[in-house]
Amino acid sequence: MLLMQDFSNAPQQLKPLPNNQVVELVDAHNECVASAYLSTQNKGIGWVYSLKNEAFTHQLLVERFQNAKRLRSQYFGNSLTNAFCLFNDEGDYLGGLRVELYHDFAVFSWYNAFIAQNQALIISAFQTVFPEVRGGYAKNRFKGAKQESSHLFGESHSEVNIIFENGIQYATHLDDGLMTGIFLDQREVRGRLLDHYAQGRSVLNLFSYTAAFSVAAAMGGALETTSVDLAKRSIELSKAHFELNQIDLSAHRLVVMDTFEYFKYAKRKALKYDLIIIDPPSFARNKRKVFSVQKNYQELIDGALSLLNPNGLIVASTNAQNYPIADFKKMLQNSLKRYHYEFKEVFRLPSDYRSNPKQNDSNYLKVFVIEVKK
Ligand code: SAH
């Protein structure tokens, strides 16, 4: 539940806190008010997991998974989409754990060492509630992890695992580093490209990774797409996505280039687009510079505006947890102040990526669709 703060700067001398263990939180009368576990992770020092005195048991985890499954009943048995989030962190009242379904396989993200240490308990409770899942993989996202990815239980699926989303096929790799080939939390944005925004438009997809947005746009009737990513590997992964959906590649370009270089290149070649998607990593470092969304997003909007056709659309996305939506919107408005524009739509996390209303930043995804009239 609640993320706890570090009190190490408190004026009075406090005992050093233990790490990676369950603790009872008490009030001034020594009455238990909550049960928590302590384990350092990027967000803080631990998580409250119950508002009573409750051990961290198989039964507690079974209840958490049952609730999570019940709340997602609409997602099961959908013939068009078979990949979604089964359990999301503090949104499902157990911070530090995320489980995503990729067709018949589950991918567990362990965000801290306590959760990873308890993986046997967690997997056993998971299998009680989700016996239909054929196998599981771990993404070890905590400090000191020996490997990024590992097989956890059941069948292995080290080759390509094809998933469906809105009827489109995507190739995922469950045992290859931290990333699987698709960010499932962007499903609704891809869905709107498919059923609305892409039709009849030329599309530029920046930070394209495996070109998932481009494929959705192509399936949605885009005239052409251009996908730009710095990583060489993005080419073969992107090509595979187009081919899997029988899309002729002749109208779809894949470019290995730094986004900022591409702005210059496209300007030189007088290339223009009707729809530009910007979905950068929160933080990236390349040879030339360090990029952070909070500092450099405006440059991305400026670059996109220079390549946008009249009445074009910009899809501006960020998943930076520490960038509040109000600040992100203000930055966009500021970047666009010399233009007539209209905010058409905003996307937050889809309902399977449950967030905790008491913790605003747990709804980390922010995507604005803006029409720029020039
Ligand atoms: N938009 C993607 C996800 C982006 S992941 C999707 O919807 O699936 C971030 C990607 O940005 C990575 O593939 C990384 O290679 C790429 N990247 C990082 N810095 C970049 C830069 N300066 N120019 C272009 N791509 C960059």
PDB file of N, CA, C and O in Angstrom, residues 10-53:
ATOM      1  N   ALA A  10      16.088  12.235  10.418  1.00  0.00           N
ATOM      2  CA  ALA A  10      15.306  12.688  11.570  1.00  0.00           C
ATOM      3  C   ALA A  10      16.243  13.189  12.666  1.00  0.00           C
ATOM      4  O   ALA A  10      17.338  12.666  12.828  1.00  0.00           O
ATOM      5  N   PRO A  11      15.776  14.223  13.415  1.00  0.00           N
ATOM      6  CA  PRO A  11      16.660  14.831  14.415  1.00  0.00           C
ATOM      7  C   PRO A  11      17.101  13.838  15.500  1.00  0.00           C
ATOM      8  O   PRO A  11      18.279  13.794  15.841  1.00  0.00           O
ATOM      9  N   GLN A  12      16.155  13.047  16.027  1.00  0.00           N
ATOM     10  CA  GLN A  12      16.628  12.152  17.084  1.00  0.00           C
ATOM     11  C   GLN A  12      17.258  10.903  16.474  1.00  0.00           C
ATOM     12  O   GLN A  12      16.925  10.520  15.354  1.00  0.00           O
ATOM     13  N   GLN A  13      18.141  10.329  17.230  1.00  0.00           N
ATOM     14  CA  GLN A  13      18.869   9.164  16.732  1.00  0.00           C
ATOM     15  C   GLN A  13      17.929   7.957  16.695  1.00  0.00           C
ATOM     16  O   GLN A  13      17.391   7.532  17.716  1.00  0.00           O
ATOM     17  N   LEU A  14      17.679   7.414  15.509  1.00  0.00           N
ATOM     18  CA  LEU A  14      16.825   6.235  15.416  1.00  0.00           C
ATOM     19  C   LEU A  14      17.692   5.004  15.165  1.00  0.00           C
ATOM     20  O   LEU A  14      18.756   5.101  14.572  1.00  0.00           O
ATOM     21  N   LYS A  15      17.186   3.892  15.627  1.00  0.00           N
ATOM     22  CA  LYS A  15      17.904   2.633  15.361  1.00  0.00           C
ATOM     23  C   LYS A  15      17.932   2.397  13.857  1.00  0.00           C
ATOM     24  O   LYS A  15      16.951   2.686  13.177  1.00  0.00           O
ATOM     25  N   PRO A  16      19.024   1.891  13.313  1.00  0.00           N
ATOM     26  CA  PRO A  16      19.005   1.600  11.879  1.00  0.00           C
ATOM     27  C   PRO A  16      17.927   0.556  11.575  1.00  0.00           C
ATOM     28  O   PRO A  16      17.726  -0.366  12.361  1.00  0.00           O
ATOM     29  N   LEU A  17      17.223   0.777  10.459  1.00  0.00           N
ATOM     30  CA  LEU A  17      16.126  -0.131  10.134  1.00  0.00           C
ATOM     31  C   LEU A  17      16.666  -1.422   9.530  1.00  0.00           C
ATOM     32  O   LEU A  17      17.650  -1.402   8.799  1.00  0.00           O
ATOM     33  N   PRO A  18      16.016  -2.541   9.825  1.00  0.00           N
ATOM     34  CA  PRO A  18      16.424  -3.778   9.177  1.00  0.00           C
ATOM     35  C   PRO A  18      16.017  -3.745   7.700  1.00  0.00           C
ATOM     36  O   PRO A  18      15.187  -2.919   7.311  1.00  0.00           O
ATOM     37  N   ASN A  19      16.596  -4.585   6.891  1.00  0.00           N
ATOM     38  CA  ASN A  19      16.238  -4.626   5.472  1.00  0.00           C
ATOM     39  C   ASN A  19      15.740  -6.026   5.115  1.00  0.00           C
ATOM     40  O   ASN A  19      16.138  -7.011   5.730  1.00  0.00           O
ATOM     41  N   ASN A  20      14.857  -6.080   4.151  1.00  0.00           N
ATOM     42  CA  ASN A  20      14.354  -7.361   3.642  1.00  0.00           C
ATOM     43  C   ASN A  20      13.692  -8.225   4.697  1.00  0.00           C
ATOM     44  O   ASN A  20      13.957  -9.429   4.792  1.00  0.00           O
ATOM     45  N   GLN A  21      12.841  -7.610   5.481  1.00  0.00           N
ATOM     46  CA  GLN A  21      12.048  -8.412   6.414  1.00  0.00           C
ATOM     47  C   GLN A  21      10.733  -7.732   6.758  1.00  0.00           C
ATOM     48  O   GLN A  21      10.561  -6.528   6.541  1.00  0.00           O
ATOM     49  N   VAL A  22       9.818  -8.547   7.280  1.00  0.00           N
ATOM     50  CA  VAL A  22       8.501  -8.054   7.661  1.00  0.00           C
ATOM     51  C   VAL A  22       8.619  -7.299   8.982  1.00  0.00           C
ATOM     52  O   VAL A  22       9.385  -7.707   9.861  1.00  0.00           O
ATOM     53  N   VAL A  23       7.891  -6.196   9.107  1.00  0.00           N
ATOM     54  CA  VAL A  23       7.867  -5.460  10.374  1.00  0.00           C
ATOM     55  C   VAL A  23       6.418  -5.107  10.712  1.00  0.00           C
ATOM     56  O   VAL A  23       5.554  -5.050   9.836  1.00  0.00           O
ATOM     57  N   GLU A  24       6.197  -4.878  11.989  1.00  0.00           N
ATOM     58  CA  GLU A  24       4.885  -4.461  12.440  1.00  0.00           C
ATOM     59  C   GLU A  24       4.990  -2.957  12.667  1.00  0.00           C
ATOM     60  O   GLU A  24       5.940  -2.496  13.292  1.00  0.00           O
ATOM     61  N   LEU A  25       4.030  -2.187  12.199  1.00  0.00           N
ATOM     62  CA  LEU A  25       4.040  -0.748  12.455  1.00  0.00           C
ATOM     63  C   LEU A  25       3.093  -0.459  13.616  1.00  0.00           C
ATOM     64  O   LEU A  25       1.941  -0.906  13.603  1.00  0.00           O
ATOM     65  N   VAL A  26       3.602   0.242  14.620  1.00  0.00           N
ATOM     66  CA  VAL A  26       2.791   0.478  15.818  1.00  0.00           C
ATOM     67  C   VAL A  26       2.589   1.981  16.034  1.00  0.00           C
ATOM     68  O   VAL A  26       3.377   2.801  15.557  1.00  0.00           O
ATOM     69  N   ASP A  27       1.528   2.322  16.757  1.00  0.00           N
ATOM     70  CA  ASP A  27       1.294   3.723  17.100  1.00  0.00           C
ATOM     71  C   ASP A  27       1.964   4.035  18.445  1.00  0.00           C
ATOM     72  O   ASP A  27       2.672   3.201  19.012  1.00  0.00           O
ATOM     73  N   ALA A  28       1.689   5.243  18.975  1.00  0.00           N
ATOM     74  CA  ALA A  28       2.351   5.682  20.208  1.00  0.00           C
ATOM     75  C   ALA A  28       2.015   4.781  21.394  1.00  0.00           C
ATOM     76  O   ALA A  28       2.749   4.737  22.381  1.00  0.00           O
ATOM     77  N   HIS A  29       0.894   4.049  21.290  1.00  0.00           N
ATOM     78  CA  HIS A  29       0.506   3.151  22.393  1.00  0.00           C
ATOM     79  C   HIS A  29       0.958   1.721  22.131  1.00  0.00           C
ATOM     80  O   HIS A  29       0.470   0.779  22.751  1.00  0.00           O
ATOM     81  N   ASN A  30       1.833   1.575  21.166  1.00  0.00           N
ATOM     82  CA  ASN A  30       2.348   0.257  20.803  1.00  0.00           C
ATOM     83  C   ASN A  30       1.271  -0.673  20.213  1.00  0.00           C
ATOM     84  O   ASN A  30       1.409  -1.881  20.240  1.00  0.00           O
ATOM     85  N   GLU A  31       0.199  -0.052  19.711  1.00  0.00           N
ATOM     86  CA  GLU A  31      -0.851  -0.839  19.044  1.00  0.00           C
ATOM     87  C   GLU A  31      -0.470  -1.005  17.575  1.00  0.00           C
ATOM     88  O   GLU A  31      -0.075  -0.031  16.925  1.00  0.00           O
ATOM     89  N   CYS A  32      -0.640  -2.210  17.078  1.00  0.00           N
ATOM     90  CA  CYS A  32      -0.293  -2.449  15.669  1.00  0.00           C
ATOM     91  C   CYS A  32      -1.286  -1.730  14.753  1.00  0.00           C
ATOM     92  O   CYS A  32      -2.502  -1.863  14.902  1.00  0.00           O
ATOM     93  N   VAL A  33      -0.767  -0.911  13.820  1.00  0.00           N
ATOM     94  CA  VAL A  33      -1.653  -0.232  12.871  1.00  0.00           C
ATOM     95  C   VAL A  33      -1.504  -0.791  11.456  1.00  0.00           C
ATOM     96  O   VAL A  33      -2.376  -0.601  10.618  1.00  0.00           O
ATOM     97  N   ALA A  34      -0.421  -1.487  11.211  1.00  0.00           N
ATOM     98  CA  ALA A  34      -0.228  -2.029   9.859  1.00  0.00           C
ATOM     99  C   ALA A  34       0.922  -3.027   9.858  1.00  0.00           C
ATOM    100  O   ALA A  34       1.774  -3.022  10.749  1.00  0.00           O
ATOM    101  N   SER A  35       0.911  -3.881   8.825  1.00  0.00           N
ATOM    102  CA  SER A  35       2.043  -4.778   8.600  1.00  0.00           C
ATOM    103  C   SER A  35       2.740  -4.326   7.325  1.00  0.00           C
ATOM    104  O   SER A  35       2.078  -3.946   6.353  1.00  0.00           O
ATOM    105  N   ALA A  36       4.042  -4.379   7.364  1.00  0.00           N
ATOM    106  CA  ALA A  36       4.808  -3.881   6.217  1.00  0.00           C
ATOM    107  C   ALA A  36       6.020  -4.773   6.009  1.00  0.00           C
ATOM    108  O   ALA A  36       6.363  -5.595   6.869  1.00  0.00           O
ATOM    109  N   TYR A  37       6.654  -4.635   4.862  1.00  0.00           N
ATOM    110  CA  TYR A  37       7.979  -5.234   4.730  1.00  0.00           C
ATOM    111  C   TYR A  37       8.954  -4.129   4.349  1.00  0.00           C
ATOM    112  O   TYR A  37       8.583  -3.164   3.673  1.00  0.00           O
ATOM    113  N   LEU A  38      10.159  -4.258   4.834  1.00  0.00           N
ATOM    114  CA  LEU A  38      11.198  -3.290   4.498  1.00  0.00           C
ATOM    115  C   LEU A  38      12.102  -3.902   3.442  1.00  0.00           C
ATOM    116  O   LEU A  38      12.539  -5.043   3.572  1.00  0.00           O
ATOM    117  N   SER A  39      12.344  -3.162   2.395  1.00  0.00           N
ATOM    118  CA  SER A  39      13.278  -3.596   1.354  1.00  0.00           C
ATOM    119  C   SER A  39      13.533  -2.393   0.469  1.00  0.00           C
ATOM    120  O   SER A  39      12.588  -1.808  -0.075  1.00  0.00           O
ATOM    121  N   THR A  40      14.771  -2.005   0.347  1.00  0.00           N
ATOM    122  CA  THR A  40      15.081  -0.787  -0.396  1.00  0.00           C
ATOM    123  C   THR A  40      14.826  -1.010  -1.890  1.00  0.00           C
ATOM    124  O   THR A  40      15.227  -2.023  -2.443  1.00  0.00           O
ATOM    125  N   GLN A  41      14.142  -0.082  -2.503  1.00  0.00           N
ATOM    126  CA  GLN A  41      14.025  -0.105  -3.963  1.00  0.00           C
ATOM    127  C   GLN A  41      14.053   1.337  -4.452  1.00  0.00           C
ATOM    128  O   GLN A  41      14.146   2.269  -3.642  1.00  0.00           O
ATOM    129  N   ASN A  42      13.967   1.531  -5.766  1.00  0.00           N
ATOM    130  CA  ASN A  42      14.084   2.881  -6.303  1.00  0.00           C
ATOM    131  C   ASN A  42      13.117   3.876  -5.657  1.00  0.00           C
ATOM    132  O   ASN A  42      13.428   5.033  -5.463  1.00  0.00           O
ATOM    133  N   LYS A  43      11.925   3.404  -5.261  1.00  0.00           N
ATOM    134  CA  LYS A  43      10.899   4.331  -4.774  1.00  0.00           C
ATOM    135  C   LYS A  43      10.999   4.644  -3.292  1.00  0.00           C
ATOM    136  O   LYS A  43      10.385   5.597  -2.824  1.00  0.00           O
ATOM    137  N   GLY A  44      11.634   3.808  -2.499  1.00  0.00           N
ATOM    138  CA  GLY A  44      11.631   4.043  -1.064  1.00  0.00           C
ATOM    139  C   GLY A  44      12.195   2.854  -0.311  1.00  0.00           C
ATOM    140  O   GLY A  44      12.982   2.085  -0.851  1.00  0.00           O
ATOM    141  N   ILE A  45      11.736   2.706   0.925  1.00  0.00           N
ATOM    142  CA  ILE A  45      12.375   1.682   1.753  1.00  0.00           C
ATOM    143  C   ILE A  45      11.471   0.505   2.093  1.00  0.00           C
ATOM    144  O   ILE A  45      11.877  -0.400   2.803  1.00  0.00           O
ATOM    145  N   GLY A  46      10.259   0.514   1.606  1.00  0.00           N
ATOM    146  CA  GLY A  46       9.404  -0.629   1.884  1.00  0.00           C
ATOM    147  C   GLY A  46       7.945  -0.338   1.628  1.00  0.00           C
ATOM    148  O   GLY A  46       7.594   0.763   1.203  1.00  0.00           O
ATOM    149  N   TRP A  47       7.106  -1.346   1.853  1.00  0.00           N
ATOM    150  CA  TRP A  47       5.691  -1.226   1.544  1.00  0.00           C
ATOM    151  C   TRP A  47       4.834  -1.742   2.696  1.00  0.00           C
ATOM    152  O   TRP A  47       5.119  -2.808   3.244  1.00  0.00           O
ATOM    153  N   VAL A  48       3.787  -0.991   2.989  1.00  0.00           N
ATOM    154  CA  VAL A  48       2.729  -1.529   3.850  1.00  0.00           C
ATOM    155  C   VAL A  48       1.957  -2.529   2.997  1.00  0.00           C
ATOM    156  O   VAL A  48       1.605  -2.233   1.858  1.00  0.00           O
ATOM    157  N   TYR A  49       1.704  -3.742   3.518  1.00  0.00           N
ATOM    158  CA  TYR A  49       0.911  -4.685   2.731  1.00  0.00           C
ATOM    159  C   TYR A  49      -0.409  -5.048   3.396  1.00  0.00           C
ATOM    160  O   TYR A  49      -1.232  -5.736   2.807  1.00  0.00           O
ATOM    161  N   SER A  50      -0.614  -4.582   4.610  1.00  0.00           N
ATOM    162  CA  SER A  50      -1.896  -4.857   5.266  1.00  0.00           C
ATOM    163  C   SER A  50      -2.139  -3.816   6.356  1.00  0.00           C
ATOM    164  O   SER A  50      -1.193  -3.377   7.012  1.00  0.00           O
ATOM    165  N   LEU A  51      -3.417  -3.450   6.554  1.00  0.00           N
ATOM    166  CA  LEU A  51      -3.733  -2.477   7.605  1.00  0.00           C
ATOM    167  C   LEU A  51      -4.133  -3.174   8.904  1.00  0.00           C
ATOM    168  O   LEU A  51      -4.826  -2.620   9.739  1.00  0.00           O
ATOM    169  N   LYS A  52      -3.718  -4.421   9.056  1.00  0.00           N
ATOM    170  CA  LYS A  52      -3.866  -5.088  10.352  1.00  0.00           C
ATOM    171  C   LYS A  52      -2.592  -5.897  10.617  1.00  0.00           C
ATOM    172  O   LYS A  52      -1.681  -5.901   9.787  1.00  0.00           O
ATOM    173  N   ASN A  53      -2.598  -6.560  11.751  1.00  0.00           N
ATOM    174  CA  ASN A  53      -1.438  -7.390  12.094  1.00  0.00           C
ATOM    175  C   ASN A  53      -1.570  -8.713  11.361  1.00  0.00           C
ATOM    176  O   ASN A  53      -2.349  -9.578  11.739  1.00  0.00           O
TER     177      ASN A  53
END
